[in-house]
């Protein structure tokens, strides 16, 4: 691909990335539209319609090399370890989705934004304590500053910022399990949605037997919005995948902050949530931590080609290695960030 083609691909990737993170950032405007359905029913609808949406996606996508469209299913069921890991991931993201929907619909959107701001720091800690990864100085500094931010918020609230911590912890767990499972994004989501489908349908049936099911009882508009919870979940993930395949990790890492920034603005400007000084101070401190993480990521990205060249590789080999490293990192980023589908 020529230089102009590469530039066009990058611009397209940025467009897809902005679409994905922009949609995730504007989710706080969508979930309240589904009321009077409660958070539990909204979550169940999201699970049910997400499965149908991802099945359609897998059914229409192009299969390279004339391979079997659903051949991966047979291979997957032969690896019960991966099934178990993705079952854990499905449980983690279910907790994340429920807390997020409940928080947005109960006036805590700003708290959810803080949770997604500290999520990269939680992911870093998981890497250290669970994957035995080593941190660089700036990464340690970022984690320390993030810890200070949580303490400031805890003092300001008079209690731990549980919404932010649960969101960051559940999503960090989700990303970790998906990284360990190493299953492609669309296939992984199909498995997770399948595991969520039966409990979700069971819950909706139970609500129906009690006469408390809101689906179909508040007009066609409300019913359609509940059904759209599936496509609303899947489409940003498609855009994210398209962006991750076209952009270096450094750009993807910068774009990810668009979502919690928009969530914060939705909470303050649209839902008129208060931001007392202690909460604002916590946000400012965590933003310092995120700047440190971003600077470290950019410095590391610049070093890789130079290190490859110094090792005696030729230019072509160095470019191949850099591309491979970036692709691997992007895949890891996809596993941890596709969560922002909260």
Backbone as numpy.savetxt, mean C-alpha at the origin, in Angstrom:
# Nx Ny Nz CAx CAy CAz Cx Cy Cz
15.06 0.44 -26.95 14.22 1.63 -26.95 15.09 2.86 -26.95
14.81 3.82 -27.78 15.63 5.01 -27.88 15.43 5.91 -26.68
16.23 7.00 -26.68 16.17 7.91 -25.54 14.80 8.56 -25.41
14.23 8.98 -26.58 12.92 9.61 -26.53 11.87 8.62 -26.04
12.01 7.34 -26.47 11.08 6.32 -26.00 11.19 6.11 -24.50
12.42 6.11 -23.98 12.62 5.94 -22.54 12.02 7.11 -21.78
12.21 8.33 -22.30 11.63 9.50 -21.64 10.10 9.42 -21.64
9.54 8.95 -22.76 8.08 8.80 -22.83 7.59 7.77 -21.84
8.34 6.67 -21.69 7.97 5.64 -20.72 8.03 6.19 -19.30
9.05 7.00 -19.02 9.16 7.58 -17.67 7.99 8.53 -17.40
7.65 9.35 -18.40 6.51 10.26 -18.20 5.22 9.47 -17.98
5.06 8.40 -18.74 3.89 7.55 -18.56 3.89 6.92 -17.18
5.08 6.49 -16.72 5.20 5.91 -15.39 4.83 6.89 -14.30
5.28 8.15 -14.45 4.92 9.17 -13.48 3.41 9.39 -13.46
2.81 9.40 -14.65 1.36 9.56 -14.72 0.63 8.44 -14.01
1.07 7.21 -14.24 0.45 6.07 -13.56 0.67 6.17 -12.04
1.88 6.58 -11.64 2.18 6.69 -10.21 1.32 7.74 -9.53
1.18 8.90 -10.18 0.34 9.95 -9.62 -1.11 9.48 -9.54
-1.57 8.75 -10.56 -2.94 8.24 -10.54 -3.15 7.27 -9.38
-2.17 6.37 -9.16 -2.30 5.39 -8.08 -2.28 6.05 -6.71
-1.23 6.82 -6.44 -1.11 7.43 -5.13 -2.14 8.53 -4.91
-2.52 9.20 -5.99 -3.58 10.20 -5.87 -4.90 9.56 -5.48
-5.22 8.41 -6.11 -6.45 7.71 -5.75 -6.42 7.26 -4.30
-5.30 6.68 -3.86 -5.19 6.25 -2.47 -5.30 7.43 -1.51
-4.72 8.56 -1.91 -4.79 9.73 -1.05 -6.18 10.32 -0.94
-7.02 10.10 -1.95 -8.38 10.64 -1.94 -9.41 9.66 -1.41
-8.97 8.47 -1.00 -9.89 7.48 -0.43 -10.74 8.04 0.72
-10.20 8.94 1.57 -11.05 9.46 2.65 -12.32 10.16 2.17
-12.35 10.56 0.90 -13.56 11.18 0.36 -14.56 10.13 -0.13
-14.08 8.91 -0.34 -14.95 7.86 -0.90 -15.68 7.07 0.19
-14.97 6.62 1.22 -15.58 5.73 2.20 -16.79 6.35 2.90
-16.80 7.65 3.24 -18.01 8.20 3.86 -19.24 8.16 2.95
-19.03 8.09 1.63 -20.16 8.02 0.70 -20.93 6.71 0.84
-20.29 5.69 1.44 -20.91 4.38 1.56 -21.80 4.27 2.79
-21.81 5.26 3.66 -22.70 5.25 4.80 -24.15 5.37 4.31
-25.11 4.79 5.04 -25.03 4.40 6.45 -24.44 3.03 6.73
-23.92 2.34 5.72 -23.26 1.06 5.98 -22.11 1.27 6.96
-21.99 0.36 7.93 -20.92 0.46 8.90 -19.60 -0.02 8.34
-18.54 0.18 9.11 -17.20 -0.19 8.64 -17.10 -1.67 8.34
-17.74 -2.51 9.14 -17.69 -3.95 8.90 -18.34 -4.35 7.59
-19.51 -3.78 7.30 -20.17 -4.10 6.04 -19.40 -3.55 4.86
-18.86 -2.34 4.99 -18.07 -1.76 3.90 -16.86 -2.65 3.61
-16.20 -3.11 4.68 -15.05 -3.99 4.51 -15.45 -5.27 3.79
-16.57 -5.86 4.17 -17.02 -7.09 3.53 -17.30 -6.87 2.05
-17.94 -5.77 1.71 -18.19 -5.47 0.30 -16.87 -5.27 -0.45
-15.92 -4.62 0.18 -14.63 -4.42 -0.48 -13.99 -5.76 -0.80
-14.08 -6.69 0.11 -13.50 -8.01 -0.11 -14.22 -8.76 -1.23
-15.56 -8.75 -1.19 -16.35 -9.50 -2.17 -16.13 -8.96 -3.57
-16.29 -7.67 -3.74 -16.20 -7.08 -5.08 -14.76 -6.99 -5.57
-13.78 -6.99 -4.65 -12.37 -7.02 -5.08 -12.04 -8.34 -5.76
-12.58 -9.45 -5.22 -12.32 -10.75 -5.85 -12.87 -10.76 -7.27
-14.09 -10.28 -7.44 -14.67 -10.27 -8.78 -13.87 -9.38 -9.72
-13.40 -8.24 -9.22 -12.63 -7.32 -10.05 -11.29 -7.93 -10.46
-10.60 -8.59 -9.52 -9.29 -9.15 -9.85 -9.42 -10.37 -10.75
-10.52 -11.13 -10.62 -10.74 -12.26 -11.54 -10.94 -11.74 -12.96
-11.68 -10.66 -13.11 -11.85 -10.05 -14.43 -10.51 -9.59 -14.97
-9.71 -8.95 -14.11 -8.38 -8.49 -14.52 -7.53 -9.65 -15.02
-7.47 -10.73 -14.27 -6.66 -11.87 -14.67 -7.23 -12.53 -15.92
-8.53 -12.44 -16.10 -9.15 -13.07 -17.25 -8.90 -12.34 -18.56
-8.70 -11.03 -18.50 -8.54 -10.26 -19.73 -7.09 -9.88 -20.03
-6.21 -10.07 -19.06 -4.83 -9.64 -19.30 -4.15 -10.56 -20.31
-3.14 -10.04 -20.96 -2.41 -10.79 -21.97 -1.45 -11.76 -21.30
-1.44 -13.00 -21.75 -0.54 -14.02 -21.21 0.63 -14.19 -22.17
1.87 -13.87 -21.77 3.00 -13.96 -22.69 3.35 -15.40 -23.03
3.84 -15.59 -24.25 4.35 -16.90 -24.67 3.31 -17.98 -24.82
2.04 -17.62 -24.91 1.01 -18.62 -25.08 0.81 -19.53 -23.88
1.22 -19.07 -22.69 1.07 -19.88 -21.49 -0.38 -20.01 -21.07
-0.65 -20.95 -20.19 -2.01 -21.16 -19.69 -2.40 -20.00 -18.78
-3.60 -19.44 -19.01 -4.03 -18.26 -18.26 -4.13 -18.53 -16.76
-4.62 -19.70 -16.41 -4.80 -20.02 -14.99 -3.85 -21.12 -14.53
-2.79 -21.34 -15.28 -1.84 -22.38 -14.91 -1.17 -22.13 -13.58
-1.04 -20.87 -13.19 -0.37 -20.55 -11.93 -1.15 -21.08 -10.72
-2.47 -21.26 -10.87 -3.28 -21.73 -9.75 -2.84 -23.13 -9.34
-2.64 -24.01 -10.34 -2.24 -25.38 -10.05 -0.89 -25.42 -9.32
0.03 -24.60 -9.80 1.35 -24.57 -9.16 1.27 -24.00 -7.75
0.40 -23.02 -7.58 0.31 -22.35 -6.28 -0.24 -23.28 -5.20
-1.28 -24.04 -5.52 -1.89 -24.90 -4.50 -0.96 -26.04 -4.09
0.09 -26.26 -4.86 1.06 -27.28 -4.49 2.08 -26.76 -3.48
2.00 -25.50 -3.13 2.94 -24.91 -2.17 2.15 -24.37 -0.98
1.78 -25.26 -0.04 0.95 -24.83 1.10 1.62 -23.75 1.94
2.95 -23.69 1.93 3.63 -22.64 2.69 3.24 -21.26 2.18
3.20 -21.12 0.85 2.82 -19.81 0.29 1.35 -19.50 0.58
0.52 -20.53 0.54 -0.89 -20.32 0.87 -1.02 -19.80 2.30
-0.28 -20.40 3.22 -0.34 -19.99 4.62 0.18 -18.56 4.80
1.26 -18.24 4.11 1.82 -16.88 4.22 0.83 -15.85 3.70
0.22 -16.13 2.55 -0.75 -15.18 2.00 -2.03 -15.13 2.83
-2.35 -16.20 3.53 -3.48 -16.16 4.46 -3.18 -15.17 5.58
-1.94 -15.20 6.07 -1.53 -14.21 7.07 -1.56 -12.80 6.52
-1.13 -12.65 5.26 -1.16 -11.33 4.63 -2.60 -10.84 4.49
-3.51 -11.75 4.11 -4.93 -11.38 3.97 -5.49 -10.92 5.31
-5.11 -11.60 6.39 -5.58 -11.20 7.72 -5.04 -9.83 8.10
-3.75 -9.59 7.80 -3.15 -8.30 8.15 -3.79 -7.15 7.39
-4.03 -7.34 6.08 -4.61 -6.25 5.30 -6.08 -6.06 5.66
-6.74 -7.12 6.13 -8.13 -6.98 6.58 -8.21 -6.07 7.80
-7.29 -6.27 8.73 -7.22 -5.40 9.91 -6.94 -3.97 9.47
-5.99 -3.80 8.54 -5.62 -2.48 8.05 -6.82 -1.79 7.41
-7.51 -2.49 6.54 -8.67 -1.91 5.85 -9.77 -1.51 6.83
-10.06 -2.40 7.79 -11.15 -2.11 8.73 -10.83 -0.87 9.56
-9.62 -0.81 10.12 -9.24 0.33 10.95 -9.25 1.62 10.12
-8.79 1.53 8.88 -8.75 2.71 8.01 -10.17 3.21 7.73
-11.05 2.31 7.31 -12.42 2.72 6.98 -13.12 3.27 8.23
-13.00 2.58 9.35 -13.62 3.05 10.59 -13.09 4.43 10.96
-11.78 4.63 10.86 -11.17 5.89 11.27 -11.64 7.05 10.39
-11.63 6.84 9.07 -12.07 7.89 8.15 -13.52 8.26 8.40
-14.37 7.27 8.64 -15.80 7.53 8.83 -16.15 8.00 10.24
-15.13 8.08 11.11 -15.38 8.57 12.47 -14.49 9.76 12.81
-14.05 10.50 11.78 -13.35 11.76 12.02 -11.90 11.63 12.43
-11.21 10.59 11.97 -9.79 10.41 12.33 -8.90 10.29 11.09
-9.23 11.00 10.03 -8.45 10.90 8.80 -7.02 11.38 9.00
-6.83 12.42 9.79 -5.47 12.92 10.03 -4.62 11.85 10.71
-5.24 11.08 11.61 -4.49 10.01 12.27 -4.09 8.93 11.27
-4.95 8.64 10.30 -4.58 7.64 9.29 -3.42 8.14 8.45
-3.41 9.43 8.15 -2.30 10.00 7.38 -0.98 9.82 8.13
-1.01 10.04 9.43 0.22 9.85 10.22 0.66 8.40 10.18
-0.31 7.47 10.19 0.04 6.05 10.12 0.78 5.72 8.85
0.36 6.28 7.73 1.04 5.98 6.47 2.33 6.77 6.30
2.46 7.86 7.03 3.75 8.55 7.03 4.81 7.73 7.77
4.42 7.10 8.89 5.41 6.33 9.65 5.56 4.91 9.12
4.73 4.50 8.17 4.83 3.14 7.66 6.22 2.80 7.11
6.87 3.68 6.33 8.23 3.34 5.86 9.19 3.07 7.01
9.03 3.79 8.13 9.91 3.57 9.28 9.65 2.20 9.91
8.38 1.82 9.98 8.04 0.49 10.51 8.60 -0.60 9.61
8.52 -0.39 8.30 9.06 -1.36 7.36 10.55 -1.52 7.54
11.25 -0.40 7.78 12.69 -0.45 8.03 12.98 -1.26 9.29
12.21 -1.04 10.34 12.43 -1.79 11.59 12.17 -3.28 11.40
11.14 -3.63 10.63 10.90 -5.04 10.34 12.10 -5.64 9.62
12.68 -4.88 8.71 13.85 -5.37 7.99 15.01 -5.67 8.93
15.17 -4.82 9.94 16.28 -4.99 10.89 16.04 -6.19 11.80
14.88 -6.24 12.43 14.65 -7.23 13.48 14.18 -8.59 12.95
13.55 -8.60 11.79 13.02 -9.86 11.29 13.81 -10.41 10.11
14.36 -9.54 9.28 15.13 -10.00 8.12 16.63 -9.81 8.31
17.04 -9.33 9.47 18.46 -9.16 9.81 19.18 -8.24 8.83
18.48 -7.22 8.37 19.12 -6.26 7.48 19.90 -5.23 8.30
20.92 -4.67 7.69 21.72 -3.65 8.36 21.30 -2.26 7.88
21.19 -1.34 8.84 20.81 0.01 8.48 22.03 0.90 8.33
21.92 1.86 7.42 22.94 2.88 7.28 22.66 3.99 8.29
23.60 4.92 8.43 23.48 5.95 9.47 22.22 6.78 9.31
21.96 7.22 8.09 20.79 8.07 7.88 19.50 7.30 8.17
19.50 5.99 7.89 18.31 5.20 8.19 18.08 5.10 9.70
19.17 4.89 10.45 19.04 4.87 11.91 18.57 6.22 12.43
19.09 7.29 11.85 18.67 8.63 12.27 17.18 8.83 12.00
16.73 8.35 10.84 15.32 8.49 10.49 14.43 7.73 11.47
14.84 6.52 11.82 14.06 5.72 12.77 14.00 6.42 14.13
15.13 6.96 14.56 15.15 7.67 15.84 14.25 8.89 15.84
14.31 9.67 14.78 13.46 10.85 14.67 11.99 10.44 14.62
11.68 9.35 13.90 10.30 8.86 13.86 9.81 8.45 15.23
10.67 7.83 16.03 10.30 7.46 17.39 9.97 8.68 18.23
10.74 9.74 18.05 10.46 10.99 18.76 9.09 11.53 18.37
8.76 11.45 17.07 7.46 11.93 16.60 6.31 11.18 17.27
6.46 9.86 17.39 5.41 9.06 18.05 5.28 9.46 19.52
6.41 9.71 20.19 6.36 10.12 21.59 5.69 11.47 21.75
6.00 12.39 20.84 5.37 13.72 20.90 3.86 13.60 20.75
3.42 12.77 19.81 1.99 12.58 19.63 1.36 11.90 20.85
2.07 10.94 21.43 1.54 10.25 22.60 1.35 11.22 23.76
2.30 12.12 23.95 2.19 13.12 25.02 1.03 14.06 24.73
0.92 14.47 23.45 -0.14 15.39 23.08 -1.53 14.79 23.24
-1.68 13.51 22.89 -2.97 12.83 23.00 -3.26 12.40 24.44
-2.21 12.18 25.20 -2.37 11.59 26.51 -2.44 10.09 26.44
-2.25 9.53 25.24 -2.23 8.09 25.03 -1.51 7.82 23.72
-1.19 6.55 23.48 -0.50 6.20 22.24 -1.41 6.46 21.04
-0.84 6.95 19.92 -1.65 7.16 18.70 -1.98 5.82 18.05
-2.96 5.11 18.63 -3.18 3.71 18.28 -3.62 3.53 16.83
-4.39 4.46 16.30 -4.83 4.30 14.91 -3.63 4.28 13.98
-2.74 5.24 14.15 -1.55 5.31 13.30 -0.67 4.08 13.48
-0.50 3.64 14.72 0.38 2.49 14.99 -0.22 1.20 14.43
-1.53 1.02 14.58 -2.16 -0.19 14.03 -2.07 -0.20 12.51
-2.33 0.94 11.87 -2.25 1.00 10.41 -0.83 0.72 9.92
0.14 1.37 10.55 1.52 1.16 10.13 1.98 -0.26 10.41
1.62 -0.79 11.58 2.04 -2.14 11.93 1.38 -3.21 11.08
0.06 -3.08 10.84 -0.62 -4.08 10.02 -0.16 -4.03 8.58
0.07 -2.83 8.07 0.52 -2.74 6.69 1.97 -3.17 6.55
2.78 -2.86 7.57 4.15 -3.35 7.53 4.20 -4.87 7.56
3.33 -5.49 8.37 3.24 -6.95 8.41 2.79 -7.51 7.06
1.82 -6.85 6.46 1.33 -7.26 5.15 2.45 -7.24 4.12
3.20 -6.15 4.09 4.31 -6.05 3.13 5.38 -7.10 3.38
5.69 -7.35 4.65 6.69 -8.34 5.00 6.28 -9.73 4.53
5.03 -10.11 4.81 4.55 -11.45 4.42 4.51 -11.61 2.91
4.14 -10.56 2.19 4.09 -10.65 0.74 5.49 -10.73 0.15
6.43 -10.08 0.80 7.81 -10.19 0.33 8.32 -11.61 0.52
8.02 -12.20 1.67 8.44 -13.58 1.94 7.77 -14.55 0.97
6.49 -14.31 0.67 5.76 -15.21 -0.23 6.29 -15.13 -1.66
6.71 -13.93 -2.09 7.28 -13.72 -3.43 6.35 -14.23 -4.53
5.10 -13.79 -4.46 4.10 -14.12 -5.48 3.78 -12.85 -6.25
3.67 -12.89 -7.59 3.34 -11.70 -8.36 2.10 -11.00 -7.83
2.05 -9.67 -8.00 1.04 -8.86 -7.33 -0.39 -9.27 -7.67
-0.72 -9.43 -8.95 -2.10 -9.74 -9.33 -2.51 -11.11 -8.80
-1.62 -12.10 -8.95 -1.92 -13.44 -8.46 -2.08 -13.44 -6.93
-1.21 -12.70 -6.25 -1.29 -12.63 -4.79 -2.60 -12.02 -4.35
-3.01 -10.96 -5.04 -4.27 -10.33 -4.66 -5.45 -11.26 -4.91
-5.38 -12.06 -5.98 -6.44 -13.02 -6.26 -6.55 -14.03 -5.12
-5.40 -14.52 -4.64 -5.42 -15.49 -3.55 -5.94 -14.86 -2.27
-5.45 -13.65 -1.95 -5.91 -12.97 -0.74 -7.41 -12.71 -0.79
-7.90 -12.24 -1.94 -9.32 -11.95 -2.08 -10.16 -13.22 -1.97
-9.63 -14.32 -2.49 -10.34 -15.60 -2.37 -10.45 -16.02 -0.91
-9.37 -15.85 -0.16 -9.38 -16.21 1.26 -10.32 -15.30 2.05
-10.47 -14.05 1.61 -11.35 -13.12 2.30 -12.82 -13.30 1.90
-13.05 -13.90 0.73 -14.39 -13.91 0.14 -15.42 -14.64 1.00
-15.11 -15.85 1.43 -16.09 -16.64 2.17 -16.46 -15.97 3.50
-15.50 -15.54 4.33 -15.89 -14.84 5.56 -16.69 -13.57 5.28
-16.33 -12.86 4.20 -17.04 -11.62 3.88 -18.50 -11.91 3.50
-18.70 -12.90 2.64 -20.06 -13.27 2.26 -20.84 -13.76 3.48
-20.19 -14.56 4.31 -20.84 -15.05 5.52 -21.29 -13.91 6.42
-20.44 -12.88 6.54 -20.79 -11.73 7.39 -21.98 -10.97 6.80
-21.99 -10.80 5.47 -23.11 -10.10 4.83 -24.41 -10.89 4.99
-24.33 -12.21 4.86 -25.52 -13.04 5.05 -26.01 -12.92 6.50
-25.08 -12.92 7.44 -25.45 -12.78 8.86 -26.14 -11.46 9.11
-25.61 -10.36 8.50 -26.28 -9.06 8.65 -27.68 -9.11 8.06
-27.81 -9.82 6.92 -29.13 -9.93 6.30 -30.13 -10.66 7.18
-29.69 -11.72 7.84 -30.61 -12.48 8.71 -31.03 -11.67 9.92
-30.20 -10.73 10.32 -30.54 -9.87 11.47 -31.33 -8.64 11.07
-31.46 -8.44 9.76 -32.18 -7.26 9.29 -31.39 -5.98 9.38
-30.04 -6.08 9.48 -29.21 -4.88 9.62 -28.31 -4.66 8.39
-28.56 -5.39 7.31 -27.78 -5.21 6.08 -28.25 -3.94 5.37
-27.33 -3.04 5.07 -27.69 -1.78 4.41 -27.67 -1.90 2.89
-26.97 -2.89 2.36 -26.84 -3.05 0.91 -28.22 -3.24 0.27
-28.52 -2.41 -0.73 -29.77 -2.52 -1.45 -30.95 -1.84 -0.78
-30.71 -1.15 0.34 -31.82 -0.54 1.07 -31.74 0.99 1.12
-30.79 1.58 0.42 -30.63 3.04 0.48 -30.47 3.65 -0.91
-31.14 3.08 -1.86 -31.12 3.64 -3.19 -30.08 3.01 -4.09
-30.27 3.19 -5.40 -29.36 2.59 -6.37 -27.96 3.19 -6.29
-27.88 4.49 -5.95 -26.57 5.13 -5.87 -25.71 4.52 -4.79
-26.26 4.32 -3.60 -25.51 3.73 -2.51 -25.11 2.29 -2.83
-26.02 1.55 -3.45 -25.72 0.16 -3.83 -24.58 0.11 -4.84
-24.62 1.00 -5.84 -23.56 1.03 -6.84 -22.22 1.41 -6.22
-22.23 2.35 -5.28 -20.98 2.75 -4.64 -20.37 1.61 -3.83
-21.20 0.82 -3.17 -20.70 -0.33 -2.44 -20.09 -1.36 -3.39
-20.73 -1.58 -4.53 -20.20 -2.52 -5.51 -18.90 -2.01 -6.13
-18.75 -0.69 -6.22 -17.53 -0.11 -6.79 -16.32 -0.25 -5.87
-16.54 -0.71 -4.64 -15.42 -0.86 -3.71 -14.36 -1.81 -4.27
-14.78 -2.79 -5.08 -13.81 -3.70 -5.69 -12.94 -3.03 -6.74
-13.56 -2.45 -7.79 -12.73 -1.73 -8.77 -11.91 -0.60 -8.16
-12.47 0.09 -7.17 -11.74 1.18 -6.52 -10.49 0.65 -5.84
-10.53 -0.60 -5.39 -9.36 -1.22 -4.77 -8.35 -1.68 -5.82
-8.85 -2.27 -6.91 -7.97 -2.93 -7.88 -7.33 -1.95 -8.87
-8.08 -0.97 -9.35 -7.56 -0.08 -10.39 -6.31 0.68 -9.96
-6.26 1.27 -8.74 -5.00 1.92 -8.34 -3.82 0.96 -8.29
-4.08 -0.32 -7.94 -2.99 -1.30 -7.93 -2.47 -1.55 -9.33
-3.36 -1.56 -10.32 -2.93 -1.72 -11.70 -2.05 -0.54 -12.10
-2.49 0.67 -11.76 -1.70 1.87 -12.07 -0.35 1.83 -11.37
-0.36 1.37 -10.11 0.90 1.29 -9.38 1.87 0.33 -10.05
1.36 -0.84 -10.45 2.22 -1.80 -11.12 2.80 -1.24 -12.40
1.98 -0.50 -13.16 2.46 0.11 -14.40 3.53 1.15 -14.11
3.38 1.90 -13.02 4.38 2.90 -12.66 5.67 2.24 -12.21
5.56 1.19 -11.37 6.74 0.53 -10.84 7.58 -0.11 -11.93
6.95 -0.55 -13.02 7.68 -1.17 -14.11 8.41 -0.15 -14.99
8.08 1.13 -14.84 8.64 2.15 -15.72 9.56 3.14 -15.01
9.57 3.14 -13.68 10.29 4.16 -12.93 11.33 3.55 -12.02
12.42 4.27 -11.75 13.39 3.82 -10.75 12.79 3.92 -9.35
13.37 3.17 -8.42 12.86 3.12 -7.05 12.84 4.50 -6.42
13.85 5.34 -6.71 13.91 6.66 -6.09 12.67 7.48 -6.40
12.19 7.40 -7.65 11.00 8.16 -8.03 9.76 7.57 -7.37
9.66 6.23 -7.38 8.53 5.57 -6.73 8.49 5.95 -5.25
9.66 5.98 -4.62 9.72 6.32 -3.20 9.25 7.74 -2.92
9.55 8.66 -3.82 9.08 10.02 -3.63 7.58 10.14 -3.86
7.07 9.42 -4.87 5.65 9.50 -5.17 4.78 8.94 -4.04
5.33 7.98 -3.27 4.50 7.34 -2.25 4.02 8.32 -1.19
4.74 9.44 -0.99 4.34 10.39 0.03 3.14 11.22 -0.40
2.77 11.13 -1.69 1.60 11.87 -2.17 0.34 11.40 -1.46
0.22 10.10 -1.22 -1.01 9.56 -0.62 -1.26 10.11 0.79
-0.32 9.97 1.75 -0.62 10.51 3.08 -0.73 12.03 3.11
-0.04 12.73 2.20 -0.20 14.19 2.14 -1.64 14.53 1.76
-2.17 13.84 0.75 -3.56 14.09 0.35 -4.54 13.68 1.44
-4.23 12.58 2.14 -5.08 12.16 3.25 -5.12 13.24 4.33
-3.96 13.78 4.63 -3.86 14.85 5.63 -4.69 16.06 5.19
-4.56 16.45 3.93 -5.30 17.60 3.43 -6.81 17.34 3.43
-7.21 16.11 3.09 -8.63 15.76 3.14 -9.17 15.92 4.55
-8.39 15.44 5.53 -8.83 15.52 6.91 -8.97 16.95 7.40
-8.01 17.79 7.02 -8.00 19.16 7.53 -8.94 20.07 6.74
-8.85 20.02 5.40 -9.57 20.99 4.56 -10.99 20.57 4.24
-11.24 19.27 4.10 -12.58 18.80 3.70 -13.39 18.34 4.90
-12.77 17.55 5.77 -13.50 17.01 6.91 -13.33 17.87 8.17
-12.52 18.92 8.06 -12.38 19.94 9.10 -11.96 19.35 10.45
-11.02 18.41 10.41 -10.48 17.88 11.66 -9.48 18.87 12.25
-9.46 18.93 13.55 -8.54 19.86 14.22 -7.13 19.26 14.26
-6.16 20.14 14.18 -4.76 19.73 14.28 -4.11 20.58 15.37
-4.23 20.14 16.63 -3.63 20.90 17.72 -2.11 20.94 17.61
-1.45 21.84 18.32 0.01 22.01 18.20 0.80 20.72 18.38
0.41 19.87 19.35 1.16 18.64 19.58 1.09 17.72 18.37
-0.09 17.64 17.76 -0.24 16.78 16.59 0.56 17.34 15.41
0.50 18.65 15.22 1.25 19.27 14.13 2.75 19.08 14.35
3.20 19.19 15.60 4.62 18.98 15.89 5.03 17.55 15.55
4.16 16.58 15.87 4.46 15.19 15.53 4.60 14.99 14.04
3.73 15.63 13.27 3.81 15.52 11.81 5.10 16.15 11.30
5.44 17.32 11.80 6.65 18.00 11.33 7.88 17.15 11.63
7.91 16.52 12.80 9.07 15.70 13.16 9.16 14.47 12.27
8.02 13.81 12.00 8.08 12.61 11.16 8.45 12.98 9.73
8.08 14.18 9.28 8.49 14.60 7.94 10.01 14.75 7.86
10.62 15.19 8.96 12.09 15.23 8.99 12.66 13.83 8.81
12.05 12.86 9.48 12.50 11.47 9.35 12.36 10.99 7.91
11.26 11.33 7.26 11.05 10.90 5.88 12.03 11.57 4.93
12.39 12.81 5.21 13.41 13.48 4.39 14.73 12.73 4.50
15.09 12.31 5.72 16.33 11.56 5.91 16.30 10.25 5.13
15.18 9.54 5.19 15.06 8.29 4.44 15.17 8.53 2.95
14.55 9.60 2.46 14.58 9.90 1.03 15.99 10.25 0.58
16.68 11.07 1.36 18.06 11.43 1.02 18.94 10.19 0.97
18.76 9.29 1.95 19.55 8.05 1.96 19.25 7.21 0.73
17.97 7.10 0.35 17.60 6.29 -0.82 18.20 6.88 -2.10
18.17 8.20 -2.23 18.72 8.83 -3.43 20.23 8.65 -3.50
20.90 8.79 -2.35 22.35 8.60 -2.33 22.73 7.17 -2.69
21.97 6.22 -2.17 22.25 4.81 -2.46 22.01 4.52 -3.94
20.96 5.09 -4.50 20.66 4.86 -5.92 21.77 5.39 -6.81
22.37 6.53 -6.41 23.46 7.09 -7.21 24.73 6.27 -7.09
24.94 5.65 -5.92 26.18 4.90 -5.69 26.25 3.62 -6.50
25.12 2.98 -6.73 25.13 1.64 -7.33 25.82 1.60 -8.68
25.49 2.51 -9.63 26.21 2.44 -10.91 27.70 2.67 -10.76
28.09 3.59 -9.86 29.51 3.86 -9.66 30.23 2.64 -9.09
29.60 1.98 -8.14 30.21 0.79 -7.55 30.34 -0.32 -8.58
29.34 -0.44 -9.45 29.42 -1.46 -10.49 30.56 -1.17 -11.44
30.74 0.10 -11.78 31.83 0.47 -12.70 33.18 0.22 -12.06
33.33 0.55 -10.77 34.60 0.36 -10.08 34.98 -1.11 -9.97
34.00 -1.97 -9.97 34.28 -3.40 -9.83 34.84 -4.01 -11.11
35.01 -3.18 -12.16 35.62 -3.67 -13.39 34.64 -4.13 -14.43
33.33 -3.96 -14.18 32.36 -4.36 -15.18 32.34 -3.35 -16.31
32.00 -3.80 -17.50 31.86 -2.87 -18.60 30.56 -2.12 -18.49
30.35 -1.12 -19.33 29.20 -0.25 -19.23 27.90 -1.03 -19.40
27.89 -1.95 -20.34 26.66 -2.70 -20.60 26.29 -3.55 -19.40
27.31 -4.20 -18.80 27.05 -5.04 -17.64 26.59 -4.22 -16.45
27.22 -3.03 -16.30 26.85 -2.18 -15.19 25.40 -1.73 -15.31
25.00 -1.38 -16.55 23.63 -0.96 -16.74 22.67 -2.11 -16.46
23.05 -3.31 -16.88 22.20 -4.47 -16.64 22.03 -4.73 -15.15
23.17 -4.63 -14.40 23.11 -4.86 -12.96 22.25 -3.82 -12.28
22.46 -2.55 -12.69 21.67 -1.48 -12.10 20.19 -1.69 -12.35
19.86 -2.07 -13.59 18.46 -2.30 -13.92 17.89 -3.44 -13.11
18.69 -4.52 -12.96 18.23 -5.68 -12.19 17.99 -5.30 -10.73
18.97 -4.52 -10.15 18.82 -4.11 -8.77 17.58 -3.24 -8.59
17.40 -2.31 -9.53 16.24 -1.43 -9.44 14.95 -2.23 -9.53
14.91 -3.19 -10.46 13.70 -3.99 -10.61 13.41 -4.77 -9.34
14.49 -5.35 -8.74 14.29 -6.09 -7.50 13.77 -5.20 -6.39
14.37 -3.98 -6.29 13.93 -3.05 -5.27 12.51 -2.61 -5.50
12.16 -2.38 -6.77 10.80 -1.97 -7.09 9.83 -3.07 -6.73
10.20 -4.32 -6.98 9.31 -5.41 -6.60 9.08 -5.41 -5.10
10.17 -5.19 -4.34 10.02 -5.12 -2.90 9.13 -3.96 -2.52
9.35 -2.81 -3.21 8.51 -1.64 -2.92 7.06 -1.93 -3.24
6.82 -2.65 -4.34 5.45 -3.00 -4.71 4.79 -3.80 -3.61
5.54 -4.75 -3.03 4.97 -5.60 -2.00 4.62 -4.82 -0.76
5.44 -3.81 -0.43 5.19 -3.09 0.80 4.28 -1.90 0.60
4.30 -1.28 -0.57 3.52 -0.07 -0.75 2.16 -0.32 -1.35
1.97 -1.42 -2.03 0.65 -1.63 -2.64 -0.41 -1.66 -1.57
0.03 -1.68 -0.42 -0.88 -1.53 0.69 -1.52 -0.25 0.82
-0.96 0.67 0.34 -1.57 1.98 0.54 -2.95 1.98 -0.02
-3.38 0.83 -0.53 -4.75 0.70 -1.01 -5.74 0.74 0.13
-5.40 1.34 1.22 -6.21 1.26 2.41 -7.58 1.86 2.24
